[in-house]
Tab-separated table of C-alpha atoms and ligand atoms in Angstrom:
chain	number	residue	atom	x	y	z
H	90	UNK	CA	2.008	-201.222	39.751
H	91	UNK	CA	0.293	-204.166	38.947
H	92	UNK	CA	-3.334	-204.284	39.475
H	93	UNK	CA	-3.911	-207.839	40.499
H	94	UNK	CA	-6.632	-210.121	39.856
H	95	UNK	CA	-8.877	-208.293	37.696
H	96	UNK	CA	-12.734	-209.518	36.862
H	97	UNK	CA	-13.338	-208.854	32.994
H	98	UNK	CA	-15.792	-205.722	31.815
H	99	UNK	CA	-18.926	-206.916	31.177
H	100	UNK	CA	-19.345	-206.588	27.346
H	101	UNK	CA	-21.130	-203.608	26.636
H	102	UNK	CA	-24.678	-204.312	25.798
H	103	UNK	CA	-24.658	-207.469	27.517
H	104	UNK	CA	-27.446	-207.863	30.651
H	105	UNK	CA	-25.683	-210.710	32.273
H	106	UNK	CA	-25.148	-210.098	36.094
H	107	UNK	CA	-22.413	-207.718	37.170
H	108	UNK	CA	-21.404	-209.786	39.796
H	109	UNK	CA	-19.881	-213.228	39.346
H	110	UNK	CA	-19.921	-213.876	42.906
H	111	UNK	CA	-20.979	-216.878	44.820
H	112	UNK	CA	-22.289	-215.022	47.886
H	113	UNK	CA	-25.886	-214.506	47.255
H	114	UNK	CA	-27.114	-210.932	45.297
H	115	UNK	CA	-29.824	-209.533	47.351
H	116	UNK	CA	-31.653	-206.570	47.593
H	117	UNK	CA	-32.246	-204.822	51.224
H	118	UNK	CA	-35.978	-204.644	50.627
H	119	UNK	CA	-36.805	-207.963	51.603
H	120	UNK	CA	-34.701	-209.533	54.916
H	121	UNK	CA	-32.648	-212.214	53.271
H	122	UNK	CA	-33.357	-215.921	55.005
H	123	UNK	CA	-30.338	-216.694	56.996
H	124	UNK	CA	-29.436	-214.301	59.938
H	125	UNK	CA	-26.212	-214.171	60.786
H	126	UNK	CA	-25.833	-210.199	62.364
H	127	UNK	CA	-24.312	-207.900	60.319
H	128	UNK	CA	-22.321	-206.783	62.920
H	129	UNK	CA	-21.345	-202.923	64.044
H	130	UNK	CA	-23.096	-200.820	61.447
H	131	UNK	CA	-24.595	-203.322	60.315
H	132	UNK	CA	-29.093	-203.380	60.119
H	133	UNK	CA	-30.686	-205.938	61.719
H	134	UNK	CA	-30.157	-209.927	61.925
H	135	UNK	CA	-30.492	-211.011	58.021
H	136	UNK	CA	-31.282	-207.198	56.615
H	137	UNK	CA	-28.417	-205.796	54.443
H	138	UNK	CA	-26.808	-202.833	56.318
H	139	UNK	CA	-26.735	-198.939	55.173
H	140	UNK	CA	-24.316	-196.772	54.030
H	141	UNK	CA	-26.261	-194.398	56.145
H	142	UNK	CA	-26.158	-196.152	59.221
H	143	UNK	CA	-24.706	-194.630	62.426
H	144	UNK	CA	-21.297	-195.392	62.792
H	145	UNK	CA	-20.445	-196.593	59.637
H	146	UNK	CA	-19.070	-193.186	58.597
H	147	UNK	CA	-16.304	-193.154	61.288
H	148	UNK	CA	-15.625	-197.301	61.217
H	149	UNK	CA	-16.937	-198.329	57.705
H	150	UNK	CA	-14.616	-201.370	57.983
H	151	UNK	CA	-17.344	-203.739	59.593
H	152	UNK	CA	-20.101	-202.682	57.066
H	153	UNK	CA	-17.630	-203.253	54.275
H	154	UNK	CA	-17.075	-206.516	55.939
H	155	UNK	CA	-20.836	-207.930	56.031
H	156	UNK	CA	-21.385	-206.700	52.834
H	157	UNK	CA	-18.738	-208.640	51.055
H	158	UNK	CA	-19.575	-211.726	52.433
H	159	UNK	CA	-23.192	-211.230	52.546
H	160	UNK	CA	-24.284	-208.564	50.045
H	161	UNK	CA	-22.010	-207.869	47.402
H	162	UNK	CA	-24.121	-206.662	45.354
H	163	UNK	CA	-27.148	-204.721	47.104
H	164	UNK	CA	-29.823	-202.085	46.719
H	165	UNK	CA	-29.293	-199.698	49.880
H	166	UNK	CA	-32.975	-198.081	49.998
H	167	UNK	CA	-31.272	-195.160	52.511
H	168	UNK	CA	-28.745	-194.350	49.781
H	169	UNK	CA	-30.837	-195.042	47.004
H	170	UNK	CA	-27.606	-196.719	45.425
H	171	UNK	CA	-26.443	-200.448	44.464
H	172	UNK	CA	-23.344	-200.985	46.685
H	173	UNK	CA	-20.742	-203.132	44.680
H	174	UNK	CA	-17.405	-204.036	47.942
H	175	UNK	CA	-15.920	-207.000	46.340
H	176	UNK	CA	-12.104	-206.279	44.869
H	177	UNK	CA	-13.144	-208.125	41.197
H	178	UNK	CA	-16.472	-207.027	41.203
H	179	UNK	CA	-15.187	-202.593	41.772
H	180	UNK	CA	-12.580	-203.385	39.301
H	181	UNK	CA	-15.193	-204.446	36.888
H	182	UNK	CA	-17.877	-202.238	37.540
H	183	UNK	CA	-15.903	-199.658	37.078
H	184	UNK	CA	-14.347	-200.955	33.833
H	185	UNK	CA	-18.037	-201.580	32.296
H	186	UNK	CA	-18.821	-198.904	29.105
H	187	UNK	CA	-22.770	-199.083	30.903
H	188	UNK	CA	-21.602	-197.201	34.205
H	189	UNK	CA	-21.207	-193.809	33.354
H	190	UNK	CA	-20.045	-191.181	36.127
H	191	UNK	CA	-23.369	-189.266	36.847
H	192	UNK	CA	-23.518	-185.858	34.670
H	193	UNK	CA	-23.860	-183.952	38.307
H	194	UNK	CA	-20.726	-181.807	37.510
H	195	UNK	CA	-19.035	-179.860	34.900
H	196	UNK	CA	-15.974	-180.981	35.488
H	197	UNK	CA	-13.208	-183.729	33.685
H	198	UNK	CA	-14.260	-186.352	35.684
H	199	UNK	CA	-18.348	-185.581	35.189
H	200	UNK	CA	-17.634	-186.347	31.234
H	201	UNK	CA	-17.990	-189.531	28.782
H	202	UNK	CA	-17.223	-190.012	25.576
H	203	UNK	CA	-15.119	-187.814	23.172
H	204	UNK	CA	-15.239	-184.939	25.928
H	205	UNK	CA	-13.953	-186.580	28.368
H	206	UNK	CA	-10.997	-188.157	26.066
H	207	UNK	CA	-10.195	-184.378	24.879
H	208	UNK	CA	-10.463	-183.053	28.502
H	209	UNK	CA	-8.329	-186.369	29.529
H	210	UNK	CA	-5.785	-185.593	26.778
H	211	UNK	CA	-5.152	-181.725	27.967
H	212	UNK	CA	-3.973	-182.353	31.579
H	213	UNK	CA	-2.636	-185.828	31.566
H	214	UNK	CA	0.742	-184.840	30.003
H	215	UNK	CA	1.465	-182.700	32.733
H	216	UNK	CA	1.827	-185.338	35.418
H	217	UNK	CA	4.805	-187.441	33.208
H	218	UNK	CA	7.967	-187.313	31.238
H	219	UNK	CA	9.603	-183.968	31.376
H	220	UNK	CA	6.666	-182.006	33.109
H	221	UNK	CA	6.800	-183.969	36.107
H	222	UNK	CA	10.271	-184.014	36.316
H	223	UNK	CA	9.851	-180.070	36.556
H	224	UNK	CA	7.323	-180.265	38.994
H	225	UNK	CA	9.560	-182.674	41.363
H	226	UNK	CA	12.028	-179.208	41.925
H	227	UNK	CA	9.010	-177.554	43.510
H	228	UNK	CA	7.136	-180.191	45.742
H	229	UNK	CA	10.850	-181.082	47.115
H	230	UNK	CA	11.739	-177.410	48.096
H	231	UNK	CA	8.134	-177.301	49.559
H	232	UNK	CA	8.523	-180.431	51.466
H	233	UNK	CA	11.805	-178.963	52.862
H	234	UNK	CA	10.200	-175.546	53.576
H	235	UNK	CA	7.303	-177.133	55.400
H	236	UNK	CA	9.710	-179.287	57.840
H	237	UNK	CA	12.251	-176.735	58.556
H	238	UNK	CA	9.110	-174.710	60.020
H	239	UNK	CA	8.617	-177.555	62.421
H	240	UNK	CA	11.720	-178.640	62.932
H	241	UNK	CA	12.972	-176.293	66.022
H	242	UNK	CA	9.638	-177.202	68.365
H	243	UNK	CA	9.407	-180.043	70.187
H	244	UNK	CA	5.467	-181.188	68.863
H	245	UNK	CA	4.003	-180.405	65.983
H	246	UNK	CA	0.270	-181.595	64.323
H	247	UNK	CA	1.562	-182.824	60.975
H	248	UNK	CA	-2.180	-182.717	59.165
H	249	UNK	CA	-2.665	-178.837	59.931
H	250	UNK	CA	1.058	-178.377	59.843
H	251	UNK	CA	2.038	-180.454	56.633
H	252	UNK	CA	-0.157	-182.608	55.027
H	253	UNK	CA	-2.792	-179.821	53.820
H	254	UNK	CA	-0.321	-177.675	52.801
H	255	UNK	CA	2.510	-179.680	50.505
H	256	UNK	CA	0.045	-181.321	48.257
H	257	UNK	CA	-1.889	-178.176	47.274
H	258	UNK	CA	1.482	-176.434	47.053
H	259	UNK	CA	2.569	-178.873	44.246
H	260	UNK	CA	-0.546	-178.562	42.018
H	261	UNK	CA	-0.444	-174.701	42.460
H	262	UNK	CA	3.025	-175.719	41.284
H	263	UNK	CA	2.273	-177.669	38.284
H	264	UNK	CA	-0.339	-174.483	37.332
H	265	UNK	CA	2.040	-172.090	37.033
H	266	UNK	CA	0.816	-170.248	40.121
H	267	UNK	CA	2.908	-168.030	42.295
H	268	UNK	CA	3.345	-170.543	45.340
H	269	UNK	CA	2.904	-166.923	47.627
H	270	UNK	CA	-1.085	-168.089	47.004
H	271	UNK	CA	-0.848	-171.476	48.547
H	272	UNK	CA	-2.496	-170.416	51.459
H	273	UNK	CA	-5.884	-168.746	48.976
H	274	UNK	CA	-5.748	-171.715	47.454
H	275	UNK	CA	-5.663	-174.098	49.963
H	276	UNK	CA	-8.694	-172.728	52.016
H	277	UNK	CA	-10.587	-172.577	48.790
H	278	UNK	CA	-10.046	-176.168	48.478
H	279	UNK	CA	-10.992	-177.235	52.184
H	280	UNK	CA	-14.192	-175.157	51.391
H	281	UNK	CA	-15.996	-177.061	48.820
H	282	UNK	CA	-13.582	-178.493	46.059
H	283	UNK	CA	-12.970	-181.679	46.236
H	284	UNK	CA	-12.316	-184.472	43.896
H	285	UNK	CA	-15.599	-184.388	41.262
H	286	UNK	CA	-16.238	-180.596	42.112
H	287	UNK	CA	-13.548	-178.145	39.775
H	288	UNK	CA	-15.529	-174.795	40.439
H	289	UNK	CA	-15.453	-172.468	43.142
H	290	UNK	CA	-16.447	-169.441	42.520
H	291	UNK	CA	-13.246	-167.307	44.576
H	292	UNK	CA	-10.985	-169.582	42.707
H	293	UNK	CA	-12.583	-168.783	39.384
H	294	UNK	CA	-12.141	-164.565	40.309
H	295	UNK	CA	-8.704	-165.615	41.181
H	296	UNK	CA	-7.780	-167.079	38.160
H	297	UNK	CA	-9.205	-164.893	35.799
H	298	UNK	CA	-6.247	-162.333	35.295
H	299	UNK	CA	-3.640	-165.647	35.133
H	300	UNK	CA	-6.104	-166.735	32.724
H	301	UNK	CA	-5.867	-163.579	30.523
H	302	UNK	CA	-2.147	-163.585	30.819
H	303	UNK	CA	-1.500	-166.823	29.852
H	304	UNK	CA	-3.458	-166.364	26.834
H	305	UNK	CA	-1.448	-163.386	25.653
H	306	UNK	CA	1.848	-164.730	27.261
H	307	UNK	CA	1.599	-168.638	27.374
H	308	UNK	CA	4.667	-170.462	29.463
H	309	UNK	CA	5.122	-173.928	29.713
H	310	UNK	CA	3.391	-174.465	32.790
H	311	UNK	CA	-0.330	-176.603	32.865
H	312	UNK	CA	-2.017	-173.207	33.307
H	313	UNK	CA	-0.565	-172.308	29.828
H	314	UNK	CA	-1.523	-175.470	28.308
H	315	UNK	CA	-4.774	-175.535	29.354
H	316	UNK	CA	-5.327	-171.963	28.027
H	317	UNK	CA	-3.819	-172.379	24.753
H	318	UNK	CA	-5.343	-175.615	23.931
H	319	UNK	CA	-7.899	-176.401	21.582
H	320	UNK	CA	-10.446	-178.877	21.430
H	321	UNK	CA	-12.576	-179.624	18.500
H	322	UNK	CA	-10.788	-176.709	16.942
H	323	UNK	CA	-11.719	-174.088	19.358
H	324	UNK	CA	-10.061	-173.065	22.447
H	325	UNK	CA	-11.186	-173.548	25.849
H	326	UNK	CA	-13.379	-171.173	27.545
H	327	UNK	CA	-12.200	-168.881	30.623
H	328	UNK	CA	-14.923	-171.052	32.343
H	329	UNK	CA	-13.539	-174.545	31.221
H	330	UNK	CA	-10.146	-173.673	31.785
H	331	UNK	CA	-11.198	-172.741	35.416
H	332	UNK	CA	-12.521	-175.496	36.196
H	333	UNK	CA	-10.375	-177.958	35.241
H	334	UNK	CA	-8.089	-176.335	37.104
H	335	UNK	CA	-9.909	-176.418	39.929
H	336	UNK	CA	-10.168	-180.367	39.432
H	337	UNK	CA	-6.695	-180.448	39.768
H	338	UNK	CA	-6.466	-178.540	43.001
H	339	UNK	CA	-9.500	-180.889	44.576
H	340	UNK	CA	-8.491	-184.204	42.885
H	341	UNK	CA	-4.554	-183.322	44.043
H	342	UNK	CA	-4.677	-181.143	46.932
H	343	UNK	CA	-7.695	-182.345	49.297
H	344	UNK	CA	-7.437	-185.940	48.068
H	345	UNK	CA	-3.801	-185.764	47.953
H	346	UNK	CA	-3.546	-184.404	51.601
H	347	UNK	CA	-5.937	-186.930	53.262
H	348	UNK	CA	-4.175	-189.821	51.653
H	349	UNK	CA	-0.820	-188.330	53.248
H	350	UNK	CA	-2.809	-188.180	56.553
H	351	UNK	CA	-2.751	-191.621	56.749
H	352	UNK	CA	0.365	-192.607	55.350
H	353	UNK	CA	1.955	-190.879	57.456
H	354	UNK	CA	-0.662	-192.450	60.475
H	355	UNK	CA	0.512	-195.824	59.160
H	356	UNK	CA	3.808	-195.958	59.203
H	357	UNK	CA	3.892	-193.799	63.111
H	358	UNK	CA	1.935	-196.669	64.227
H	359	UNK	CA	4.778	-199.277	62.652
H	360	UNK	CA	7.733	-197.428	63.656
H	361	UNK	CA	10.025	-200.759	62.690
H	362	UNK	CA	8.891	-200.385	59.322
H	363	UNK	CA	9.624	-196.541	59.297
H	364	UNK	CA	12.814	-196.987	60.633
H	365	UNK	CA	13.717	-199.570	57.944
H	366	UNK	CA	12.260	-197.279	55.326
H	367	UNK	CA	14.343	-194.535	56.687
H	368	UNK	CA	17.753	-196.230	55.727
H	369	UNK	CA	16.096	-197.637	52.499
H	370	UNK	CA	14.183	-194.891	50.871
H	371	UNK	CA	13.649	-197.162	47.654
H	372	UNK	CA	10.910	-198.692	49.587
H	373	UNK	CA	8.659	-195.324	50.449
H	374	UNK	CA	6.896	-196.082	47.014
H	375	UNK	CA	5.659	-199.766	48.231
H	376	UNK	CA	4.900	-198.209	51.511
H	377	UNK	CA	2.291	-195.567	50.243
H	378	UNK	CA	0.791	-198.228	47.746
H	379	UNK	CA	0.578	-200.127	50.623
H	380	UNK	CA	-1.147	-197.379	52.413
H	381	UNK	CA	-4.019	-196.510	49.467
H	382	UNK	CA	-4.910	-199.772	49.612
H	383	UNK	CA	-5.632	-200.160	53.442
H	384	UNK	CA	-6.616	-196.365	53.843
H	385	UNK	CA	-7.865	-195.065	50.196
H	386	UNK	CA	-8.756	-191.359	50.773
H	387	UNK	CA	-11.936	-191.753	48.622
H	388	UNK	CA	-13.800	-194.454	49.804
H	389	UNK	CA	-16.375	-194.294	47.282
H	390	UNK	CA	-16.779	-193.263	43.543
H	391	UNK	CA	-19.942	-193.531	41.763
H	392	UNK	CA	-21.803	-194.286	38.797
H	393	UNK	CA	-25.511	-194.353	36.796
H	394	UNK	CA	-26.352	-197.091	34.592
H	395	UNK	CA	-27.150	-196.463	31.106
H	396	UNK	CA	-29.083	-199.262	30.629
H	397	UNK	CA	-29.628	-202.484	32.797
H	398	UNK	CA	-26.769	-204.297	34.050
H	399	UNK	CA	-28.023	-207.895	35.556
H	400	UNK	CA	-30.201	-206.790	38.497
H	401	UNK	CA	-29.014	-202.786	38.395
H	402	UNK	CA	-31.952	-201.274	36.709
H	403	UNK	CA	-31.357	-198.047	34.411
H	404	UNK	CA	-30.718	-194.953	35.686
H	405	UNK	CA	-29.964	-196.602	39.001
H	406	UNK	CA	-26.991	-195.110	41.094
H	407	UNK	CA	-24.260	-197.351	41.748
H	408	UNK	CA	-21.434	-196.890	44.487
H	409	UNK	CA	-18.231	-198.622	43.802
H	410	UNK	CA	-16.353	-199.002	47.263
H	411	UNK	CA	-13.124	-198.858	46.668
H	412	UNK	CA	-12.231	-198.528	50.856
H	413	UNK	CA	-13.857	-202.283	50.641
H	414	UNK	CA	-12.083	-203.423	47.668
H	415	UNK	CA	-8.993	-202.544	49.004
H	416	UNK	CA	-9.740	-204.774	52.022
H	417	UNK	CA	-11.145	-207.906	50.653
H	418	UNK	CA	-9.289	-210.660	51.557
H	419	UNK	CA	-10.305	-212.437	48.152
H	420	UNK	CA	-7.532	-210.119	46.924
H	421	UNK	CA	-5.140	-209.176	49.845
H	422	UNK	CA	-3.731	-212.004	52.692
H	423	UNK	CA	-4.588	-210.345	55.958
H	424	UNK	CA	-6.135	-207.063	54.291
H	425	UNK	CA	-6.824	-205.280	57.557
H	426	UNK	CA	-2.907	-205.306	58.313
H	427	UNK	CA	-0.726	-202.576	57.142
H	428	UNK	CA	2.254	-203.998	55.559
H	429	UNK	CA	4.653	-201.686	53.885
H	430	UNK	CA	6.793	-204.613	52.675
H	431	UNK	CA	3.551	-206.288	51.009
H	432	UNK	CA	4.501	-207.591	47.361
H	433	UNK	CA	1.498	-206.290	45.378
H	434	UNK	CA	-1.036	-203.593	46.944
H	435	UNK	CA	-2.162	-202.881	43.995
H	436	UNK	CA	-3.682	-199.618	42.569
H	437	UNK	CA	-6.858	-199.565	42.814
H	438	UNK	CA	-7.202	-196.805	45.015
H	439	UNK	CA	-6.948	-194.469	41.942
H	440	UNK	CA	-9.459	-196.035	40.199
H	441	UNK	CA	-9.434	-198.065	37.326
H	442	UNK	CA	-10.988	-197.800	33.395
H	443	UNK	CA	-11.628	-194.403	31.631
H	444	UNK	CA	-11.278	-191.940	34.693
H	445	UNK	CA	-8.304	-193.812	36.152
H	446	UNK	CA	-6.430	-190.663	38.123
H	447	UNK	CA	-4.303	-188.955	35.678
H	448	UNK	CA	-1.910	-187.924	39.183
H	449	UNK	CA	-0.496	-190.970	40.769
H	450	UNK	CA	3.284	-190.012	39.681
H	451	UNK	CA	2.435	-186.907	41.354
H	452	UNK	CA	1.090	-187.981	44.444
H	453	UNK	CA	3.421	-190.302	45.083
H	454	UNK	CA	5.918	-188.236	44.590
H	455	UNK	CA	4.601	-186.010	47.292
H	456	UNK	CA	4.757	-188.421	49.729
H	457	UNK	CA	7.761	-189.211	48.998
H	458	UNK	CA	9.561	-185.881	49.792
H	459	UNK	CA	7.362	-185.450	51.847
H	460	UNK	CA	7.927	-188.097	54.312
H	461	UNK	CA	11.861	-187.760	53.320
H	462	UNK	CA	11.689	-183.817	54.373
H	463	UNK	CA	10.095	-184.873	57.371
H	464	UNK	CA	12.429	-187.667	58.505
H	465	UNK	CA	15.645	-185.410	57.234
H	466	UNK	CA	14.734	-183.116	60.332
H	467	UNK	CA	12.917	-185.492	62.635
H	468	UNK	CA	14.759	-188.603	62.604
H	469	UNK	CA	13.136	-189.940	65.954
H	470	UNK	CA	9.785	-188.735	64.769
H	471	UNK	CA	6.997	-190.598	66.984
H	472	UNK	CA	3.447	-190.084	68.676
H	473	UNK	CA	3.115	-187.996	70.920
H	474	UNK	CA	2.383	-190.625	74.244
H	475	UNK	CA	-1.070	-191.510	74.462
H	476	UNK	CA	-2.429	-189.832	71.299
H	477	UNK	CA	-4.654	-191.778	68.771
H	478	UNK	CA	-5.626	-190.380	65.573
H	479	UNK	CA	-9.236	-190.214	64.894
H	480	UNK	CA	-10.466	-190.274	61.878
H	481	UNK	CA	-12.856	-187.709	60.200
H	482	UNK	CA	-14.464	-187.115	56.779
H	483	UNK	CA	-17.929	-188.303	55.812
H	484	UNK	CA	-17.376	-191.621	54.202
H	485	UNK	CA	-13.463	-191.517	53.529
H	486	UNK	CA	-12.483	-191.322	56.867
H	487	UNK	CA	-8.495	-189.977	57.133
H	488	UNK	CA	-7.085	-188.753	60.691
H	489	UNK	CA	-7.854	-185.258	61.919
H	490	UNK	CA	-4.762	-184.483	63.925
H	491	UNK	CA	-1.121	-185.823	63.845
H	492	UNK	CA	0.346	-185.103	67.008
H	493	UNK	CA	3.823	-185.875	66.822
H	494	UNK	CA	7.144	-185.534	68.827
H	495	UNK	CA	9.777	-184.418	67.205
H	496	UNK	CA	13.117	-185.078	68.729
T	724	LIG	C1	-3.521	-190.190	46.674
T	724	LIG	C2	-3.921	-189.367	45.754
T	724	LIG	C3	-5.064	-189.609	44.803
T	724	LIG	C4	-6.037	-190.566	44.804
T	724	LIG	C5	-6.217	-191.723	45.773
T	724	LIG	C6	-6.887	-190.312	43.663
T	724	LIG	C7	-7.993	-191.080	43.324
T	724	LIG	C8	-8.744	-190.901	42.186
T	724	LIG	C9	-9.853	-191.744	41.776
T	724	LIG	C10	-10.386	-192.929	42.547
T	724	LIG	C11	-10.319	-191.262	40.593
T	724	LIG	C12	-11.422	-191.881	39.736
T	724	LIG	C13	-12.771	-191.242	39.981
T	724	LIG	C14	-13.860	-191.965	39.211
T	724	LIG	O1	-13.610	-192.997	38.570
T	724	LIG	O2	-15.006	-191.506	39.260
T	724	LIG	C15	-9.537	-190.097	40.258
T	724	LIG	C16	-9.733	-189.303	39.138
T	724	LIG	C17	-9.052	-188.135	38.923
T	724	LIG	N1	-7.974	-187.648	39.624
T	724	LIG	FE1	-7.179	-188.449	41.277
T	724	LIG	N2	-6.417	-189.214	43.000
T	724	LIG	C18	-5.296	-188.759	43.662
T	724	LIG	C19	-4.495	-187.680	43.303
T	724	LIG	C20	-4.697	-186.903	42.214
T	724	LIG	C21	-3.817	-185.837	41.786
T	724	LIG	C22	-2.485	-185.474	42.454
T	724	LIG	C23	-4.403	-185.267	40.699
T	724	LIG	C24	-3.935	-184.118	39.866
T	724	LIG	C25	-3.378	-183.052	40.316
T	724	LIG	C26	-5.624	-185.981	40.438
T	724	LIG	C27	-6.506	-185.684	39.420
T	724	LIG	C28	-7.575	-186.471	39.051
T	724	LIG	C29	-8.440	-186.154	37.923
T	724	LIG	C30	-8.313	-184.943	37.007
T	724	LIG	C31	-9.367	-187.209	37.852
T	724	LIG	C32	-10.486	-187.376	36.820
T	724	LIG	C33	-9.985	-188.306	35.730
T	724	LIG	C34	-11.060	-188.672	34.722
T	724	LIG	O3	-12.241	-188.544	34.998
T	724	LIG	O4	-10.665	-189.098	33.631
T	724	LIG	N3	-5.765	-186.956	41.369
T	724	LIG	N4	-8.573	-189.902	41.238
C-alpha cells in the first residue's frame, strides 16, 4: 500500500524542530493567547488538552481534533509526554534515528540497533513467501470452524464469538502449536500480553517442553526457527525464544482481534458497502486498510529521545498518535468517514520506520477469511435492531460486543 504524503526524517543529529507545521508549537504549561475551546476532552479555553482527560479515552476523536489544529506538537504535563497528531509529523517522528522505543521491555519491539535488526530478521520471514502461504491453510479452516459454530443460532456476539478467537488461532498457527491450546493461549493474551509486552509467565511454563522439542526435533514451523536460530553465533535462549513468541501472540492476537472488532463494526454500519464487497471479494483488502486508518487498534506508540529534537528535550517521552494521524484531514478528504472504496488509506496504522509491523500480510489475511467465513454462512448478516457498539480499551478504543443477526 502506498503510504502517502510522507514528511522527511529529520537527519540524525540535527536539532531543527520536529514539526514543520504552521499551527503554532506550544507547550501546555503556559495557556496559549487565543482561546478558541478545545472542545469535548478538551482543558480549558486556550490550555492544550490531556491525554488524561475524562472522556478522551472512550471519544479521543475531539482531543485528536484540537490538538492538530491547535497543538501539534505539545508537552502534556498529565502524561508527562510530547503528543505529536499530525499525519506528516507521526510519519516522521517515527522515522527519526533520535526516537528510540523506550527500553521498558525485553521484547523485539523494546530493541535498537543490531538487536533489534537480528531479532527483526528471525520472525519476519515467517509472515511472507512460502510461510505465509502455509499459514493461509490454517487461519481459513479456523475462520470456517468459528462460523459454522454460529451459524445454526439466530444472534451471535461476533467479538467474544469470533474476533478473539481467529486471530490468536493463526499465530498459534504460524508457531507450530497444537491449535487444541487456542483457548490457553488466548486467555493468556487477554491477561497481560499485548503488543510491546512478549512475556507472561503461564505462557513461558507452557512453552517450555515445545521449546525443548523443537530444539532436538526442529520442523519448519516459526517455533522451530526461532529455536534453532542463532544470533551473533549463539543460539537463542529458552527465555528469548519465549518471548518473542509471546510478541507474536500480543502483537497478532490482541491487536489483531481488536482491529477485526471494528472492521467488522464498520462495514455492519455500511451494509451497501458490505453487500458490494460480498459479490466482489477483491475489494475486502481496501476495505480493512480503509478500516486501520479510521479505527487503528493501537492508538498510540511511543518513544524517548536520545538527544534533543527541536523543542523535545532528552530523555523526554514522546507519543506518536497514530488514531490522529489516521484522521487528519491534511492527509485523508473527509477522514472521519468510513469509506471502503477510498483510493489510498494508507498504512500507517502499522507503523512506519525500523519497527514497522512485520504481520500485515497476516492480518489482513485474517480478515479476510474471516469476514468471507462469516458472510459464506450469514449472508444477511446485520445488527441486531437497536444495538450500538461501544467502544472499550484504554486509549485504543475497539467495540466490546458485536451483536449480530444472523439470518
Ligand atoms: C491489525 C493488525 C496489526 C496492527 C494494526 C499492528 C500494528 C503495529 C504497530 C503500530 C507496530 C509498531 C510499534 C512501534 O513502532 O513501536 C507494530 C510492531 C510489531 N508488530 Fe504489529 N500490528 C498488527 C498485527 C501484527 C501481527 C499479526 C503480528 C505478528 C504475528 C505483529 C507483530 C508485530 C511485531 C513483532 C512488532 C515489532 C516490530 C519491531 O519492533 O521491529 N503485528 N505493529
Amino acid at each position: 500500500m502506498s503510504p502517502g504524503a510522507v514528511t522527511p526524517a529529520a537527519p540524525a543529529g540535527s536539532s531543527g524542530p520536529l514539526v514543520a507545521s504552521t499551527a503554532p508549537v506550544v507547550s501546555s504549561g503556559p495557556p496559549a493567547r487565543d482561546s478558541v475551546s478545545p472542545g469535548r476532552g478538551g482543558g480549558g479555553p486556550g490550555r492544550a488538552p490531556s491525554l488524561l482527560d475524562v472522556g478522551t479515552e472512550h471519544d479521543p476523536h475531539a482531543f485528536y481534533r484540537t490538538l492538530r489544529t491547535r497543538f501539534p506538537l505539545v508537552y502534556d504535563e498529565r502524561s508527562d509526554a510530547w503528543l505529536i497528531s499530525r499525519y506528516a509529523d507521526v510519519r516522521g517522528a517515527l522515522a527519526d534515528p533520535r526516537l528510540v522505543v523506550p527500553p521498558s521491555g525485553r521484547t523485539l519491539v523494546h530493541r535498537e540497533g543490531g538487536t533489534h535488526s537480528a531479532h527483526r530478521a528471525l520472525v519476519s520471514p515467517a509472515f511472507r513467501g512460502a510461510a505465509l502461504a502455509a499459514l493461509t491453510a490454517g487461519v481459513e479452516r479456523t475462520a470456517y470452524v468459528l462460523a459454522r459454530r454460529i451459524a445454526a443460532r439466530e444472534e451471535a456476539d461476533l467479538v467474544a464469538e469470533f474476533c478473539h478467537w481467529l486471530p490468536t488461532a493463526a499465530v498459534v498457527g504460524a508457531l507450530g502449536l497444537p491449535y487444541e491450546d487456542t483457548a490457553r493461549v488466548h486467555a493468556w493474551c487477554r491477561s497481560g500480553l499485548d503488543h510491546l509486552g512478549g512475556h507472561h509467565p503461564e505462557l513461558e511454563v507452557f512453552l517450555r517442553p515445545y521449546i525443548a522439542r523443537r530444539r532436538a526435533h526442529p520442523g519448519a514451523d516459526l517455533l522451530s526457527a526461532l529455536c534453532t536460530a542463532r544470533t551473533d553465533g549463539r543460539r537463542l535462549s529458552d527465555e528469548a525464544v519465549a518471548g518473542l513468541a509471546g510478541t507474536l501472540l500480543g502483537a497478532g492476537g490482541e491487536t489483531t482481534a481488536r482491529a477485526l472488532g471494528s472492521f467488522l463494526a464498520n462495514l455492519l454500519d455500511h451494509p451497501g458497502q458490505l453487500a458490494v464487497i460480498r459479490t466482489r471479494p477483491t475489494l475486502t483488502q481496501g476495505a480493512w486498510a480503509e478500516s486501520l486508518r479510521r479505527d487503528p487498534p493501537l492508538h498510540i506508540v511511543e518513544r524517548r529521545a536520545l538527544a534533543p529534537v527541536g523543542v523535545i528535550p532528552e530523555g523526554a517521552t514522546v507519543a506518536c498518535l497514530l488514531g490522529s494521524a489516521g484522521r487528519d484531514p491534511a492527509r485523508f478528504a473527509d477522514p472521519d468517514r468510513y469509506d471502503a472504496f477510498r483510493a489510498d488509506p494508507g498504512d500507517l496504522a502499522y507503523g512506519s520506520g525500523r519497527h514497522f509491523c512485520p504481520g500485515p500480510l497476516l492480518a489482513a489475511l485474517t480478515a479476510e477469511h474471516g469476514l468471507h467465513a462469516l458472510m459464506s454462512v450469514a449472508p444477511a448478516l446485520r445488527w441486531v435492531p437497536g444495538f450500538r457498539p461501544v467502544p472499550e480499551g484504554p486509549v485504543s478504543p475497539s467495540p466490546r460486543a458485536l451483536r449480530v443477526l444472523l439470518h
